[in-house]
Amino acid sequence: MTADCSVVVLISGAGTNLQALIDAHDLPIRITAVISNRAGVEGLERARRAGIPARVLPHQDYASREAYDHALAGLIDSHQPDLVVLAGFMRILSAGFVERYTGRMLNIHPSLLPAFRGLQTHRRALEEGCREHGCSVHFVTPDLDAGPVIVQAKVPILSDDTETTLAARVQQQEHRIYPLAVRWYAEGRVRLGNNGILMDGTPMQQPVIL
Ligand code: GRF
């Protein structure tokens, strides 16, 4: 893929990962839309400040998950993106939606997957007495947070860490690895094959760890 891999970013909140993608000016992507399921969130302002069309599609307006996901897919497809980037989009996605974007939808998750799928990852890592924690960028598949992982970053857990300090340390790394994974996708270096991830055409045995 060339200099214009077009990307739609889905958010629900602060949008710091969106900001990292906006700020990575040499990324060979064009963010053509930012879509949030929540109104009034900071991520929408970040999009507007960057001149990116920002839309709210409130999930409360739809009777079922499938109905919402159908409308969301219609909105995404109106931008014809090469890649869909989930950046703190806090919704479970229906299988039909995920299948529609298989191999062209990425997510960032705040843990070293397969550890700590789901929510409250920082709290759980502290409670379990882990020595290290981190974040993962993965292709999205129908099972929550279970898709093939492209890249991870590890951070130490310090003895005086709280959820807040640990989350901040992990987020710094999120802002580093998400633009990197998006770059690899946009450059055509990373792809989802039938049996897992291909990196430069070669099966990836394990995620890149930074
Ligand atoms: C990040 O911690 C990400 O790992 C998780 O949701 C959070 C989004 O943060 N999926 P932001 O909206 O990008 O600041």
PDB file of N, CA, C and O in Angstrom, residues 33 84 97 151 156:
ATOM      1  N   ALA A  33     -11.780   9.888   8.844  1.00  0.00           N
ATOM      2  CA  ALA A  33     -12.885  10.152   9.772  1.00  0.00           C
ATOM      3  C   ALA A  33     -12.552   9.593  11.141  1.00  0.00           C
ATOM      4  O   ALA A  33     -11.834   8.599  11.264  1.00  0.00           O
ATOM      5  N   VAL A  84      -9.324   0.058   9.614  1.00  0.00           N
ATOM      6  CA  VAL A  84     -10.129   0.583  10.724  1.00  0.00           C
ATOM      7  C   VAL A  84      -9.302   0.435  12.000  1.00  0.00           C
ATOM      8  O   VAL A  84      -8.814  -0.652  12.305  1.00  0.00           O
ATOM      9  N   PHE A  97     -19.907  -7.774  12.335  1.00  0.00           N
ATOM     10  CA  PHE A  97     -19.132  -6.546  12.139  1.00  0.00           C
ATOM     11  C   PHE A  97     -17.647  -6.874  12.040  1.00  0.00           C
ATOM     12  O   PHE A  97     -16.942  -6.394  11.143  1.00  0.00           O
ATOM     13  N   VAL A 151       2.469  -6.449  17.847  1.00  0.00           N
ATOM     14  CA  VAL A 151       3.572  -5.842  18.596  1.00  0.00           C
ATOM     15  C   VAL A 151       3.129  -5.564  20.026  1.00  0.00           C
ATOM     16  O   VAL A 151       1.960  -5.255  20.271  1.00  0.00           O
ATOM     17  N   PRO A 156       7.982  -2.169  33.438  1.00  0.00           N
ATOM     18  CA  PRO A 156       8.088  -2.779  34.767  1.00  0.00           C
ATOM     19  C   PRO A 156       6.931  -2.334  35.649  1.00  0.00           C
ATOM     20  O   PRO A 156       6.373  -1.251  35.441  1.00  0.00           O
TER      21      PRO A 156
END
